[in-house]
Amino acid sequence: MAAVDTNVIIRYLVGDDTEQAEAARVLLDAFSPEEPAFICREVMLEVAWVLERSYHFTRSQVAEALMDLTASDSLTVENSDDVAAAAHFYRQHGVGFSDLMVLSAAERAGATPLYTFDRRLARMEGVELVGGKAGSTSQ
């Protein structure tokens, strides 16, 4: 099994560099259910961040792109259930995708509640705000 980096996925999804986009398409089309490509969760985190920050995708567009990647039979996405759950909630809530991945991993491990100082994340089920006073809404 081979692995694919963030920039290949971004070129495949966005197509802003036509030469690299075509090379990414040819590469990804060469993988199959019998010989899938591996995408680690860090790549999925980077893809979400780059699509939102650099390409101004909406949360819904980011979630759809991530869900499409996890649904592909030719790709093996690490912790795909966590990615799918995080993408689902990412569409609906003002919580960062990486925070939702942390929550999903904690839930999968049976490690709840998840304690945080992040007020936005603390609104999610299974999360508790530490001390009831968070200084900011970020990490």
GROMACS .gro file of C-alpha atoms in nm:
model
  139
    1MET     CA    1   0.000   0.000   0.000
    2ALA     CA    2   0.127   0.347  -0.089
    3ALA     CA    3   0.046   0.670   0.093
    4VAL     CA    4  -0.070   1.004  -0.046
    5ASP     CA    5   0.030   1.345   0.092
    6THR     CA    6  -0.190   1.648   0.151
    7ASN     CA    7  -0.075   1.842  -0.155
    8VAL     CA    8  -0.178   1.559  -0.389
    9ILE     CA    9  -0.526   1.549  -0.234
   10ILE     CA   10  -0.557   1.929  -0.252
   11ARG     CA   11  -0.460   1.936  -0.620
   12TYR     CA   12  -0.707   1.655  -0.690
   13LEU     CA   13  -0.990   1.836  -0.511
   14VAL     CA   14  -0.919   2.194  -0.617
   15GLY     CA   15  -0.751   2.165  -0.956
   16ASP     CA   16  -0.592   2.509  -0.936
   17ASP     CA   17  -0.267   2.387  -1.092
   18THR     CA   18  -0.392   2.199  -1.399
   19GLU     CA   19  -0.071   2.002  -1.454
   20GLN     CA   20  -0.051   1.885  -1.093
   21ALA     CA   21  -0.427   1.828  -1.078
   22GLU     CA   22  -0.407   1.596  -1.378
   23ALA     CA   23  -0.109   1.412  -1.229
   24ALA     CA   24  -0.301   1.374  -0.900
   25ARG     CA   25  -0.607   1.244  -1.085
   26VAL     CA   26  -0.402   0.990  -1.281
   27LEU     CA   27  -0.228   0.875  -0.962
   28LEU     CA   28  -0.547   0.843  -0.756
   29ASP     CA   29  -0.732   0.673  -1.041
   30ALA     CA   30  -0.458   0.408  -1.049
   31PHE     CA   31  -0.549   0.289  -0.699
   32SER     CA   32  -0.823   0.032  -0.651
   33PRO     CA   33  -1.009  -0.151  -0.374
   34GLU     CA   34  -0.753  -0.430  -0.412
   35GLU     CA   35  -0.459  -0.185  -0.401
   36PRO     CA   36  -0.582   0.126  -0.217
   37ALA     CA   37  -0.385   0.435  -0.125
   38PHE     CA   38  -0.340   0.518   0.243
   39ILE     CA   39  -0.431   0.861   0.378
   40CYS     CA   40  -0.332   0.925   0.740
   41ARG     CA   41  -0.550   1.132   0.971
   42GLU     CA   42  -0.291   1.413   0.973
   43VAL     CA   43  -0.342   1.451   0.599
   44MET     CA   44  -0.716   1.474   0.654
   45LEU     CA   45  -0.661   1.744   0.919
   46GLU     CA   46  -0.438   1.937   0.680
   47VAL     CA   47  -0.684   1.898   0.393
   48ALA     CA   48  -0.964   2.046   0.605
   49TRP     CA   49  -0.744   2.336   0.714
   50VAL     CA   50  -0.609   2.414   0.365
   51LEU     CA   51  -0.951   2.396   0.198
   52GLU     CA   52  -1.103   2.635   0.451
   53ARG     CA   53  -0.814   2.878   0.499
   54SER     CA   54  -0.646   2.890   0.160
   55TYR     CA   55  -0.934   2.810  -0.074
   56HIS     CA   56  -1.220   2.957   0.132
   57PHE     CA   57  -1.436   2.646   0.112
   58THR     CA   58  -1.747   2.662   0.328
   59ARG     CA   59  -1.775   2.422   0.620
   60SER     CA   60  -2.026   2.223   0.418
   61GLN     CA   61  -1.790   2.201   0.120
   62VAL     CA   62  -1.501   2.090   0.343
   63ALA     CA   63  -1.720   1.827   0.509
   64GLU     CA   64  -1.840   1.698   0.172
   65ALA     CA   65  -1.482   1.669   0.040
   66LEU     CA   66  -1.372   1.478   0.350
   67MET     CA   67  -1.674   1.248   0.336
   68ASP     CA   68  -1.608   1.176  -0.033
   69LEU     CA   69  -1.250   1.077   0.049
   70THR     CA   70  -1.358   0.845   0.332
   71ALA     CA   71  -1.623   0.687   0.107
   72SER     CA   72  -1.380   0.599  -0.172
   73ASP     CA   73  -1.312   0.227  -0.213
   74SER     CA   74  -0.971   0.313  -0.356
   75LEU     CA   75  -0.856   0.499  -0.045
   76THR     CA   76  -0.790   0.373   0.305
   77VAL     CA   77  -0.836   0.669   0.538
   78GLU     CA   78  -0.689   0.622   0.884
   79ASN     CA   79  -0.962   0.639   1.148
   80SER     CA   80  -1.221   0.694   0.875
   81ASP     CA   81  -1.507   0.663   1.125
   82ASP     CA   82  -1.359   0.949   1.329
   83VAL     CA   83  -1.313   1.157   1.014
   84ALA     CA   84  -1.671   1.091   0.903
   85ALA     CA   85  -1.813   1.177   1.247
   86ALA     CA   86  -1.602   1.492   1.272
   87ALA     CA   87  -1.699   1.600   0.919
   88HIS     CA   88  -2.068   1.548   0.999
   89PHE     CA   89  -2.049   1.774   1.306
   90TYR     CA   90  -1.817   2.020   1.132
   91ARG     CA   91  -2.100   2.109   0.894
   92GLN     CA   92  -2.335   2.199   1.176
   93HIS     CA   93  -2.123   2.349   1.455
   94GLY     CA   94  -1.876   2.634   1.493
   95VAL     CA   95  -1.612   2.395   1.624
   96GLY     CA   96  -1.281   2.336   1.448
   97PHE     CA   97  -1.234   2.014   1.256
   98SER     CA   98  -0.924   1.918   1.455
   99ASP     CA   99  -1.116   1.964   1.783
  100LEU     CA  100  -1.391   1.740   1.649
  101MET     CA  101  -1.132   1.478   1.555
  102VAL     CA  102  -1.002   1.488   1.914
  103LEU     CA  103  -1.357   1.444   2.046
  104SER     CA  104  -1.428   1.159   1.807
  105ALA     CA  105  -1.106   0.979   1.904
  106ALA     CA  106  -1.185   1.027   2.275
  107GLU     CA  107  -1.534   0.885   2.225
  108ARG     CA  108  -1.398   0.588   2.029
  109ALA     CA  109  -1.155   0.519   2.316
  110GLY     CA  110  -1.437   0.544   2.571
  111ALA     CA  111  -1.254   0.840   2.724
  112THR     CA  112  -1.533   1.082   2.804
  113PRO     CA  113  -1.590   1.340   2.913
  114LEU     CA  114  -1.331   1.532   2.717
  115TYR     CA  115  -1.215   1.825   2.932
  116THR     CA  116  -1.129   2.153   2.761
  117PHE     CA  117  -1.097   2.528   2.807
  118ASP     CA  118  -1.252   2.576   2.460
  119ARG     CA  119  -1.603   2.716   2.508
  120ARG     CA  120  -1.719   2.622   2.158
  121LEU     CA  121  -1.602   2.265   2.193
  122ALA     CA  122  -1.757   2.247   2.541
  123ARG     CA  123  -2.101   2.291   2.382
  124MET     CA  124  -2.068   1.945   2.228
  125GLU     CA  125  -2.211   1.640   2.402
  126GLY     CA  126  -1.942   1.449   2.588
  127VAL     CA  127  -1.730   1.759   2.652
  128GLU     CA  128  -1.694   1.954   2.975
  129LEU     CA  129  -1.549   2.300   3.027
  130VAL     CA  130  -1.269   2.301   3.284
  131GLY     CA  131  -1.347   2.532   3.575
  132GLY     CA  132  -1.639   2.687   3.393
  133LYS     CA  133  -1.418   2.976   3.281
  134ALA     CA  134  -1.240   2.958   2.951
  135GLY     CA  135  -1.015   3.244   2.855
  136SER     CA  136  -1.066   3.198   2.482
  137THR     CA  137  -1.255   2.996   2.225
  138SER     CA  138  -0.941   2.843   2.078
  139GLN     CA  139  -0.683   2.588   2.184
   0.00000   0.00000   0.00000
